[in-house]
Amino acid sequence: MLEPIAIVGRACLLPGAPDPAALARAVLTGADLLTDAPTGRWRTDPARLRGDPPDRDDRTWSLRGGYVDALTLDPTGLALAPERLHGLDPVFAWSLHVLRGALHDAGRERGGPGVGAVLGNLSFPTLGMATWAASVWLGPDARAVGLPPADPRDRFMSGLPARLAAEALDLRAGAFCLDAACASGLYALALACDALRAGRADLMLAGAVNAADDLFIHMGFTALGALSPSGRSRPFHRDADGLVPAEGAAEPALRRLADAERSGDRILGVIRGVGLANDGRGRGLLAPCPEGQVLALRRAYAQAGVAPTAIGLLECHATGTAVGDAAELRSAAEVFAGHPDLPIGSLKGNLGHSITVAGLAGLLKLLACFEAGVRAPTLHAEQPSPALRGTPCRLLTAAEPWPDAEPRRAAVSAFGFGGNNAHVILEQWRPVARPRSVPAPTAA
């Protein structure tokens, strides 16, 4: 059993939820945060690109998605000249915004010695990178066709956000980006926990961002046959027809539990275990492997020293694809066999699939459920998938009270392309009652 890790801060920038309080309100009230693509987001009339199955050539089957409002980053207090951020793709501003927000929520304005970050970042082209590439291809004709100015630094959008964040926030324990597809956020969490346990840092920011070109994402998932033609994100619904993409960023701040308790930090939750696995070569990019998922789950429970039957809420990956959701239920049925009643859900009913950010968005949902003492509902799952039959899983379609007779325990899964599997076990923190010292009686 490894040393537990405390969550001491959090921040997010998600569709319809620019901060954790807004996200909590949305999930607890069952708000649908999906919209059509904002005007101008795709730099063309979306109707020109709208197609219907089976047409996949340079088309998108839906205009729906989860979109973040425009953000103007406040440079005040950053150890970086504002001009070094000017003109960069939103991936830089979004990353810095949530990193700084999580630091602030943890009671710090800047990093310093012992503070570092791991950022899951989808390495698909951002709009800034695509613009720069187009300017290279078109050369002198770029301005003639109305292409906006391009910043050549946007071609480093995979790793440069972490480098600039380390400078801007004085993250002296280092910062780097990784891409583990849809499991990126939870992979970042695992590596941040490792850094704390190894003593390489005293506070770690473990986040994820997805600011990839939304048109690229829509057309890419259409080409793969994974986009929902109906534009509805319906995890575990019997008629689920695909995923709905979303964008954004999320960031928890972490410390070793013993350090957080000693310092009197506000502790939002405790990470008891993180299990990772990778299927490697399998049946295909979009064909999940239940065996690999089971391995990640079992590793998490072995690390935590917690039985699967102790889990009171499972936040599933559940993207709303029939094949993927059914495979995840098979994995859950194996690991949670013997559980008398396992409530499950998926934030993707509210938010869509935020790719790299999905696991951490789900983790923030669980923290909100801890605080409210409520298990949140899953939207658009009124007619559950038949794959639920014979499993210990009970799909939550309405909010319900969450008893606190024991510490509330929950888990969140994230499964990515090619079998990047991650599972995190989370526990509500309760202060340890310490015996009071009583002075010895004095002699009469």
Short mmCIF file of C-alpha atoms in Angstrom, two decimals:
data_model
loop_
_atom_site.label_atom_id
_atom_site.label_comp_id
_atom_site.label_asym_id
_atom_site.label_seq_id
_atom_site.Cartn_x
_atom_site.Cartn_y
_atom_site.Cartn_z
CA MET A 1 0.00 0.00 0.00
CA LEU A 2 1.55 3.29 -1.12
CA GLU A 3 1.53 6.64 0.62
CA PRO A 4 -1.82 8.45 0.10
CA ILE A 5 -1.85 11.77 -1.75
CA ALA A 6 -4.05 14.73 -0.80
CA ILE A 7 -5.87 16.95 -3.29
CA VAL A 8 -5.36 20.46 -1.89
CA GLY A 9 -6.53 22.62 -4.79
CA ARG A 10 -8.36 22.48 -8.11
CA ALA A 11 -9.24 24.57 -11.13
CA CYS A 12 -11.00 24.00 -14.43
CA LEU A 13 -12.04 25.67 -17.65
CA LEU A 14 -14.77 23.51 -19.17
CA PRO A 15 -17.81 24.01 -21.41
CA GLY A 16 -20.39 25.93 -19.40
CA ALA A 17 -18.21 25.51 -16.29
CA PRO A 18 -15.35 28.03 -16.05
CA ASP A 19 -14.59 26.99 -12.46
CA PRO A 20 -15.18 24.01 -10.13
CA ALA A 21 -18.20 25.64 -8.46
CA ALA A 22 -19.95 26.01 -11.82
CA LEU A 23 -19.09 22.41 -12.70
CA ALA A 24 -20.54 21.21 -9.38
CA ARG A 25 -23.79 23.09 -10.02
CA ALA A 26 -24.05 21.64 -13.52
CA VAL A 27 -23.51 18.02 -12.55
CA LEU A 28 -25.69 18.10 -9.43
CA THR A 29 -28.61 19.73 -11.27
CA GLY A 30 -28.22 17.64 -14.43
CA ALA A 31 -27.38 20.45 -16.86
CA ASP A 32 -26.62 19.72 -20.51
CA LEU A 33 -23.61 21.87 -21.48
CA LEU A 34 -23.40 20.96 -25.19
CA THR A 35 -24.07 23.46 -27.97
CA ASP A 36 -23.57 23.88 -31.71
CA ALA A 37 -20.13 25.08 -32.80
CA PRO A 38 -19.87 28.83 -32.07
CA THR A 39 -20.01 31.20 -35.02
CA GLY A 40 -16.56 31.60 -36.57
CA ARG A 41 -14.97 28.72 -34.65
CA TRP A 42 -14.44 26.66 -37.81
CA ARG A 43 -13.57 29.67 -40.05
CA THR A 44 -16.16 28.54 -42.53
CA ASP A 45 -19.90 27.98 -42.72
CA PRO A 46 -20.46 24.74 -40.76
CA ALA A 47 -23.36 23.85 -43.05
CA ARG A 48 -20.84 23.37 -45.89
CA LEU A 49 -19.23 20.53 -43.95
CA ARG A 50 -22.31 18.82 -42.61
CA GLY A 51 -22.78 15.29 -43.88
CA ASP A 52 -24.71 12.16 -42.98
CA PRO A 53 -23.54 8.57 -42.53
CA PRO A 54 -21.97 6.82 -44.33
CA ASP A 55 -20.33 9.89 -45.93
CA ARG A 56 -16.96 10.43 -44.20
CA ASP A 57 -14.93 12.35 -46.76
CA ASP A 58 -14.11 15.82 -45.39
CA ARG A 59 -17.41 15.91 -43.54
CA THR A 60 -18.74 16.02 -39.99
CA TRP A 61 -21.90 14.19 -38.98
CA SER A 62 -22.78 16.75 -36.31
CA LEU A 63 -22.13 20.35 -35.31
CA ARG A 64 -22.61 19.69 -31.58
CA GLY A 65 -19.81 19.86 -29.07
CA GLY A 66 -18.64 21.17 -25.70
CA TYR A 67 -17.10 24.63 -26.12
CA VAL A 68 -15.10 26.89 -23.81
CA ASP A 69 -15.84 30.62 -23.88
CA ALA A 70 -13.07 32.94 -25.07
CA LEU A 71 -10.49 33.56 -22.36
CA THR A 72 -8.27 36.60 -21.94
CA LEU A 73 -5.38 35.60 -19.71
CA ASP A 74 -4.49 38.12 -17.00
CA PRO A 75 -0.68 38.42 -17.02
CA THR A 76 -0.56 40.09 -13.60
CA GLY A 77 1.82 38.31 -11.28
CA LEU A 78 3.32 36.02 -13.91
CA ALA A 79 7.11 35.82 -14.05
CA LEU A 80 6.95 36.13 -17.82
CA ALA A 81 6.77 39.22 -19.99
CA PRO A 82 3.22 39.57 -21.44
CA GLU A 83 4.59 39.88 -24.98
CA ARG A 84 5.92 36.32 -24.75
CA LEU A 85 2.32 35.11 -24.54
CA HIS A 86 0.86 37.50 -27.08
CA GLY A 87 -0.47 35.89 -30.26
CA LEU A 88 -0.16 32.30 -29.05
CA ASP A 89 -2.80 29.61 -29.50
CA PRO A 90 -5.41 29.25 -26.69
CA VAL A 91 -3.71 26.03 -25.52
CA PHE A 92 -1.12 28.24 -23.79
CA ALA A 93 -3.62 30.55 -22.09
CA TRP A 94 -5.90 27.66 -21.01
CA SER A 95 -2.99 25.71 -19.55
CA LEU A 96 -1.63 28.69 -17.62
CA HIS A 97 -5.10 29.67 -16.42
CA VAL A 98 -5.85 26.33 -14.74
CA LEU A 99 -2.29 25.82 -13.46
CA ARG A 100 -2.35 29.21 -11.77
CA GLY A 101 -5.91 28.63 -10.57
CA ALA A 102 -5.02 25.34 -8.90
CA LEU A 103 -1.97 26.91 -7.25
CA HIS A 104 -4.12 29.76 -5.94
CA ASP A 105 -6.75 27.33 -4.67
CA ALA A 106 -3.98 25.50 -2.82
CA GLY A 107 -3.04 28.74 -1.07
CA ARG A 108 -0.09 29.79 -3.21
CA GLU A 109 0.35 32.61 -5.68
CA ARG A 110 3.58 31.25 -7.18
CA GLY A 111 5.44 27.96 -7.27
CA GLY A 112 9.01 27.92 -6.00
CA PRO A 113 11.27 25.09 -4.85
CA GLY A 114 9.58 21.72 -4.75
CA VAL A 115 6.65 22.70 -7.00
CA GLY A 116 6.21 21.05 -10.40
CA ALA A 117 3.60 20.09 -12.98
CA VAL A 118 2.62 17.29 -15.34
CA LEU A 119 0.18 18.27 -18.09
CA GLY A 120 -1.72 15.86 -20.31
CA ASN A 121 -1.97 17.58 -23.68
CA LEU A 122 -3.59 16.25 -26.83
CA SER A 123 -0.98 16.49 -29.59
CA PHE A 124 -3.49 16.88 -32.41
CA PRO A 125 -3.05 20.15 -34.32
CA THR A 126 -4.40 23.24 -32.61
CA LEU A 127 -5.97 26.00 -34.67
CA GLY A 128 -2.78 28.06 -34.24
CA MET A 129 -0.60 25.22 -35.47
CA ALA A 130 -2.91 24.58 -38.42
CA THR A 131 -2.79 28.27 -39.32
CA TRP A 132 1.00 28.31 -39.18
CA ALA A 133 1.20 25.16 -41.34
CA ALA A 134 -1.21 26.65 -43.87
CA SER A 135 0.87 29.83 -44.02
CA VAL A 136 3.94 27.74 -44.86
CA TRP A 137 2.10 25.77 -47.55
CA LEU A 138 0.52 28.85 -49.11
CA GLY A 139 3.56 31.11 -48.79
CA PRO A 140 2.92 34.56 -50.31
CA ASP A 141 -0.68 33.59 -51.11
CA ALA A 142 -1.62 33.21 -47.42
CA ARG A 143 -2.72 36.82 -47.00
CA ALA A 144 -4.51 36.83 -50.34
CA VAL A 145 -6.88 34.11 -49.16
CA GLY A 146 -7.52 35.88 -45.83
CA LEU A 147 -5.43 33.62 -43.59
CA PRO A 148 -4.83 35.36 -40.24
CA PRO A 149 -1.29 35.93 -38.96
CA ALA A 150 0.43 32.82 -37.63
CA ASP A 151 2.88 32.53 -34.75
CA PRO A 152 5.63 29.99 -35.54
CA ARG A 153 5.83 29.06 -31.83
CA ASP A 154 2.42 27.37 -32.21
CA ARG A 155 4.16 24.49 -33.97
CA PHE A 156 5.51 23.54 -30.51
CA MET A 157 2.04 23.30 -29.02
CA SER A 158 2.69 19.75 -27.67
CA GLY A 159 5.37 20.59 -25.09
CA LEU A 160 5.84 24.36 -25.03
CA PRO A 161 2.77 25.02 -22.79
CA ALA A 162 4.55 23.25 -19.92
CA ARG A 163 7.82 25.10 -20.57
CA LEU A 164 6.15 28.52 -20.51
CA ALA A 165 4.08 27.58 -17.46
CA ALA A 166 7.22 26.56 -15.58
CA GLU A 167 8.72 29.99 -16.30
CA ALA A 168 5.55 31.97 -15.64
CA LEU A 169 4.70 30.26 -12.33
CA ASP A 170 8.24 29.51 -11.09
CA LEU A 171 7.77 25.73 -11.10
CA ARG A 172 11.29 24.78 -10.02
CA ALA A 173 10.59 21.05 -9.72
CA GLY A 174 10.04 21.06 -13.49
CA ALA A 175 7.09 20.69 -15.82
CA PHE A 176 6.39 18.57 -18.87
CA CYS A 177 3.54 17.47 -21.13
CA LEU A 178 2.47 13.96 -22.08
CA ASP A 179 -0.07 12.49 -24.47
CA ALA A 180 -1.79 9.26 -23.49
CA ALA A 181 -4.90 10.07 -25.53
CA CYS A 182 -8.11 9.97 -23.49
CA ALA A 183 -6.27 8.70 -20.39
CA SER A 184 -3.80 11.62 -20.39
CA GLY A 185 -5.18 13.43 -17.35
CA LEU A 186 -5.08 10.34 -15.13
CA TYR A 187 -1.62 9.40 -16.44
CA ALA A 188 -0.47 12.91 -15.45
CA LEU A 189 -2.02 12.34 -12.02
CA ALA A 190 -0.16 9.05 -11.61
CA LEU A 191 3.21 10.58 -12.53
CA ALA A 192 2.61 13.55 -10.23
CA CYS A 193 1.87 11.16 -7.35
CA ASP A 194 5.09 9.29 -8.17
CA ALA A 195 7.09 12.54 -7.99
CA LEU A 196 5.66 13.33 -4.57
CA ARG A 197 6.26 9.85 -3.17
CA ALA A 198 9.83 9.85 -4.49
CA GLY A 199 10.55 13.20 -2.83
CA ARG A 200 11.24 14.97 -6.11
CA ALA A 201 8.55 17.55 -5.28
CA ASP A 202 6.45 18.77 -2.37
CA LEU A 203 3.49 20.10 -4.39
CA MET A 204 2.53 18.89 -7.85
CA LEU A 205 0.02 20.21 -10.35
CA ALA A 206 -1.44 17.33 -12.34
CA GLY A 207 -3.63 18.53 -15.18
CA ALA A 208 -4.80 18.15 -18.73
CA VAL A 209 -5.78 20.37 -21.62
CA ASN A 210 -7.54 19.80 -24.92
CA ALA A 211 -7.39 22.78 -27.24
CA ALA A 212 -7.07 20.84 -30.50
CA ASP A 213 -8.64 22.34 -33.63
CA ASP A 214 -12.30 21.46 -33.10
CA LEU A 215 -13.04 21.05 -36.81
CA PHE A 216 -10.12 18.62 -37.06
CA ILE A 217 -11.57 16.65 -34.11
CA HIS A 218 -15.09 16.53 -35.55
CA MET A 219 -13.93 15.46 -38.99
CA GLY A 220 -11.41 13.02 -37.52
CA PHE A 221 -13.97 11.22 -35.39
CA THR A 222 -16.36 11.19 -38.35
CA ALA A 223 -13.66 9.53 -40.47
CA LEU A 224 -13.23 6.95 -37.71
CA GLY A 225 -16.98 6.36 -37.54
CA ALA A 226 -17.00 7.34 -33.84
CA LEU A 227 -18.84 10.70 -33.91
CA SER A 228 -22.49 10.73 -32.82
CA PRO A 229 -24.66 11.51 -35.88
CA SER A 230 -27.47 12.59 -33.55
CA GLY A 231 -25.17 15.02 -31.72
CA ARG A 232 -26.24 13.55 -28.38
CA SER A 233 -23.83 12.31 -25.74
CA ARG A 234 -25.60 9.26 -24.26
CA PRO A 235 -23.39 7.09 -22.04
CA PHE A 236 -24.85 3.60 -21.45
CA HIS A 237 -27.99 4.38 -23.49
CA ARG A 238 -29.34 1.50 -25.54
CA ASP A 239 -29.37 3.73 -28.64
CA ALA A 240 -26.03 5.45 -28.06
CA ASP A 241 -24.54 6.24 -31.46
CA GLY A 242 -21.13 7.78 -30.75
CA LEU A 243 -19.26 10.46 -28.89
CA VAL A 244 -19.61 14.24 -28.87
CA PRO A 245 -16.23 16.08 -28.60
CA ALA A 246 -15.51 18.71 -25.97
CA GLU A 247 -12.60 20.98 -25.13
CA GLY A 248 -11.16 22.57 -22.01
CA ALA A 249 -8.71 22.05 -19.16
CA ALA A 250 -8.70 20.77 -15.58
CA GLU A 251 -6.09 20.82 -12.83
CA PRO A 252 -5.84 19.38 -9.32
CA ALA A 253 -3.04 20.37 -6.94
CA LEU A 254 -1.48 17.54 -4.91
CA ARG A 255 0.59 17.08 -1.74
CA ARG A 256 1.59 14.10 0.34
CA LEU A 257 -1.28 13.53 2.77
CA ALA A 258 0.93 13.66 5.86
CA ASP A 259 2.39 17.01 4.75
CA ALA A 260 -1.04 18.45 3.99
CA GLU A 261 -2.41 17.39 7.38
CA ARG A 262 0.64 18.75 9.19
CA SER A 263 0.29 22.11 7.39
CA GLY A 264 -3.44 22.36 8.03
CA ASP A 265 -4.25 22.46 4.31
CA ARG A 266 -7.83 22.23 3.10
CA ILE A 267 -8.04 18.65 1.83
CA LEU A 268 -10.65 18.07 -0.88
CA GLY A 269 -10.05 14.35 -1.28
CA VAL A 270 -7.42 11.65 -0.94
CA ILE A 271 -5.94 9.59 -3.78
CA ARG A 272 -5.55 6.06 -2.46
CA GLY A 273 -4.39 4.33 -5.61
CA VAL A 274 -3.79 4.78 -9.35
CA GLY A 275 -3.58 1.81 -11.71
CA LEU A 276 -2.19 2.07 -15.25
CA ALA A 277 -1.98 -0.46 -18.06
CA ASN A 278 -1.46 -0.49 -21.80
CA ASP A 279 -2.84 -3.12 -24.16
CA GLY A 280 -0.20 -2.50 -26.81
CA ARG A 281 -1.11 -4.05 -30.13
CA GLY A 282 -4.71 -5.20 -29.96
CA ARG A 283 -7.76 -5.54 -32.16
CA GLY A 284 -7.60 -1.99 -33.45
CA LEU A 285 -7.43 1.68 -32.48
CA LEU A 286 -11.07 1.92 -31.43
CA ALA A 287 -11.52 -1.64 -30.16
CA PRO A 288 -11.10 -1.57 -26.37
CA CYS A 289 -9.56 -4.56 -24.65
CA PRO A 290 -11.38 -5.51 -21.42
CA GLU A 291 -8.36 -7.51 -20.24
CA GLY A 292 -6.19 -4.38 -20.25
CA GLN A 293 -8.87 -2.39 -18.44
CA VAL A 294 -9.18 -5.10 -15.79
CA LEU A 295 -5.41 -5.04 -15.27
CA ALA A 296 -5.42 -1.28 -14.62
CA LEU A 297 -8.31 -1.60 -12.17
CA ARG A 298 -6.74 -4.46 -10.25
CA ARG A 299 -3.43 -2.60 -9.98
CA ALA A 300 -5.23 0.40 -8.47
CA TYR A 301 -6.96 -1.67 -5.78
CA ALA A 302 -3.76 -3.53 -4.97
CA GLN A 303 -1.93 -0.21 -4.59
CA ALA A 304 -4.67 1.27 -2.42
CA GLY A 305 -5.23 -1.76 -0.20
CA VAL A 306 -8.97 -1.22 -0.74
CA ALA A 307 -11.47 -3.84 -1.87
CA PRO A 308 -13.56 -3.03 -4.98
CA THR A 309 -16.69 -3.64 -2.88
CA ALA A 310 -15.79 -0.51 -0.84
CA ILE A 311 -16.49 1.79 -3.81
CA GLY A 312 -19.69 3.81 -3.49
CA LEU A 313 -19.63 5.51 -6.89
CA LEU A 314 -17.87 4.62 -10.13
CA GLU A 315 -17.31 7.41 -12.65
CA CYS A 316 -16.96 5.52 -15.92
CA HIS A 317 -15.15 6.45 -19.12
CA ALA A 318 -18.40 5.69 -21.02
CA THR A 319 -18.11 7.82 -24.16
CA GLY A 320 -21.47 6.85 -25.63
CA THR A 321 -20.19 4.36 -28.18
CA ALA A 322 -21.99 1.01 -28.04
CA VAL A 323 -18.82 -1.08 -28.37
CA GLY A 324 -16.77 0.91 -25.87
CA ASP A 325 -19.48 1.15 -23.23
CA ALA A 326 -20.23 -2.58 -23.43
CA ALA A 327 -16.52 -3.45 -23.09
CA GLU A 328 -16.23 -1.22 -20.02
CA LEU A 329 -19.23 -2.91 -18.40
CA ARG A 330 -17.62 -6.31 -18.96
CA SER A 331 -14.47 -5.08 -17.22
CA ALA A 332 -16.49 -3.67 -14.32
CA ALA A 333 -18.50 -6.87 -13.98
CA GLU A 334 -15.28 -8.83 -13.52
CA VAL A 335 -13.52 -6.51 -11.07
CA PHE A 336 -16.60 -5.57 -9.05
CA ALA A 337 -18.11 -9.05 -8.95
CA GLY A 338 -19.74 -9.51 -5.57
CA HIS A 339 -20.46 -5.81 -5.10
CA PRO A 340 -24.03 -5.63 -3.72
CA ASP A 341 -24.90 -2.35 -5.45
CA LEU A 342 -22.47 -0.27 -7.52
CA PRO A 343 -23.86 3.11 -8.64
CA ILE A 344 -22.21 4.25 -11.88
CA GLY A 345 -22.34 7.31 -14.08
CA SER A 346 -20.49 9.41 -16.63
CA LEU A 347 -19.97 13.17 -16.83
CA LYS A 348 -19.93 12.86 -20.62
CA GLY A 349 -23.72 13.02 -20.60
CA ASN A 350 -23.38 16.64 -19.43
CA LEU A 351 -20.13 17.67 -21.02
CA GLY A 352 -19.33 15.47 -23.98
CA HIS A 353 -15.94 13.79 -24.34
CA SER A 354 -13.13 16.21 -23.46
CA ILE A 355 -10.50 13.66 -24.59
CA THR A 356 -7.31 14.29 -22.56
CA VAL A 357 -9.27 16.12 -19.86
CA ALA A 358 -12.02 13.51 -19.42
CA GLY A 359 -10.57 11.62 -16.45
CA LEU A 360 -9.75 14.74 -14.44
CA ALA A 361 -13.13 16.31 -15.22
CA GLY A 362 -14.66 13.12 -13.82
CA LEU A 363 -12.43 13.42 -10.74
CA LEU A 364 -13.67 16.99 -10.14
CA LYS A 365 -17.21 15.67 -10.45
CA LEU A 366 -16.50 13.13 -7.70
CA LEU A 367 -15.09 15.83 -5.42
CA ALA A 368 -18.31 17.80 -5.94
CA CYS A 369 -20.33 14.71 -5.01
CA PHE A 370 -18.23 14.26 -1.85
CA GLU A 371 -18.89 17.84 -0.79
CA ALA A 372 -22.61 17.74 -1.51
CA GLY A 373 -23.21 14.25 -0.14
CA VAL A 374 -25.02 13.45 -3.37
CA ARG A 375 -24.44 10.98 -6.18
CA ALA A 376 -24.99 13.00 -9.35
CA PRO A 377 -27.20 11.78 -12.22
CA THR A 378 -26.09 10.76 -15.70
CA LEU A 379 -27.93 12.57 -18.48
CA HIS A 380 -29.59 10.99 -21.52
CA ALA A 381 -29.56 7.45 -20.12
CA GLU A 382 -33.30 6.98 -19.64
CA GLN A 383 -33.25 3.72 -21.61
CA PRO A 384 -30.19 1.83 -20.31
CA SER A 385 -28.01 -0.39 -22.46
CA PRO A 386 -28.83 -4.10 -22.27
CA ALA A 387 -25.11 -4.62 -21.52
CA LEU A 388 -25.90 -3.58 -17.93
CA ARG A 389 -27.87 -6.77 -17.33
CA GLY A 390 -26.14 -9.30 -15.14
CA THR A 391 -23.58 -6.79 -13.81
CA PRO A 392 -23.39 -5.31 -10.30
CA CYS A 393 -23.67 -1.83 -11.86
CA ARG A 394 -26.69 0.43 -11.30
CA LEU A 395 -26.90 3.40 -13.66
CA LEU A 396 -27.74 6.67 -11.89
CA THR A 397 -30.38 8.58 -13.84
CA ALA A 398 -31.42 10.78 -10.89
CA ALA A 399 -29.52 12.39 -8.04
CA GLU A 400 -29.58 10.48 -4.77
CA PRO A 401 -28.23 11.03 -1.25
CA TRP A 402 -24.85 9.52 -0.50
CA PRO A 403 -24.71 8.18 3.08
CA ASP A 404 -21.60 9.07 5.08
CA ALA A 405 -21.60 6.28 7.66
CA GLU A 406 -18.19 5.34 6.28
CA PRO A 407 -15.71 7.54 4.40
CA ARG A 408 -17.16 8.03 0.93
CA ARG A 409 -15.03 6.20 -1.64
CA ALA A 410 -15.26 6.55 -5.40
CA ALA A 411 -13.28 5.65 -8.49
CA VAL A 412 -12.83 7.10 -11.96
CA SER A 413 -11.66 5.38 -15.15
CA ALA A 414 -10.20 6.74 -18.37
CA PHE A 415 -9.43 4.56 -21.38
CA GLY A 416 -7.61 5.92 -24.42
CA PHE A 417 -6.74 5.03 -28.00
CA GLY A 418 -4.50 2.02 -28.31
CA GLY A 419 -5.31 0.78 -24.83
CA ASN A 420 -4.02 3.51 -22.52
CA ASN A 421 -5.95 2.50 -19.39
CA ALA A 422 -6.10 4.34 -16.05
CA HIS A 423 -8.15 3.95 -12.87
CA VAL A 424 -8.02 6.18 -9.76
CA ILE A 425 -9.40 5.42 -6.29
CA LEU A 426 -10.54 8.48 -4.38
CA GLU A 427 -11.60 8.82 -0.75
CA GLN A 428 -13.26 11.63 1.15
CA TRP A 429 -10.87 13.02 3.72
CA ARG A 430 -11.77 12.89 7.39
CA PRO A 431 -9.57 14.46 10.04
CA VAL A 432 -7.92 11.97 12.32
CA ALA A 433 -9.02 12.36 15.91
CA ARG A 434 -5.83 12.63 17.94
CA PRO A 435 -5.76 11.82 21.69
CA ARG A 436 -5.43 14.85 23.89
CA SER A 437 -2.59 14.94 26.35
CA VAL A 438 -3.83 15.26 29.93
CA PRO A 439 -1.42 16.74 32.48
CA ALA A 440 -0.41 14.41 35.26
CA PRO A 441 -2.00 15.20 38.62
CA THR A 442 0.20 17.16 40.98
CA ALA A 443 1.01 15.91 44.44
CA ALA A 444 -1.19 17.29 47.19
#
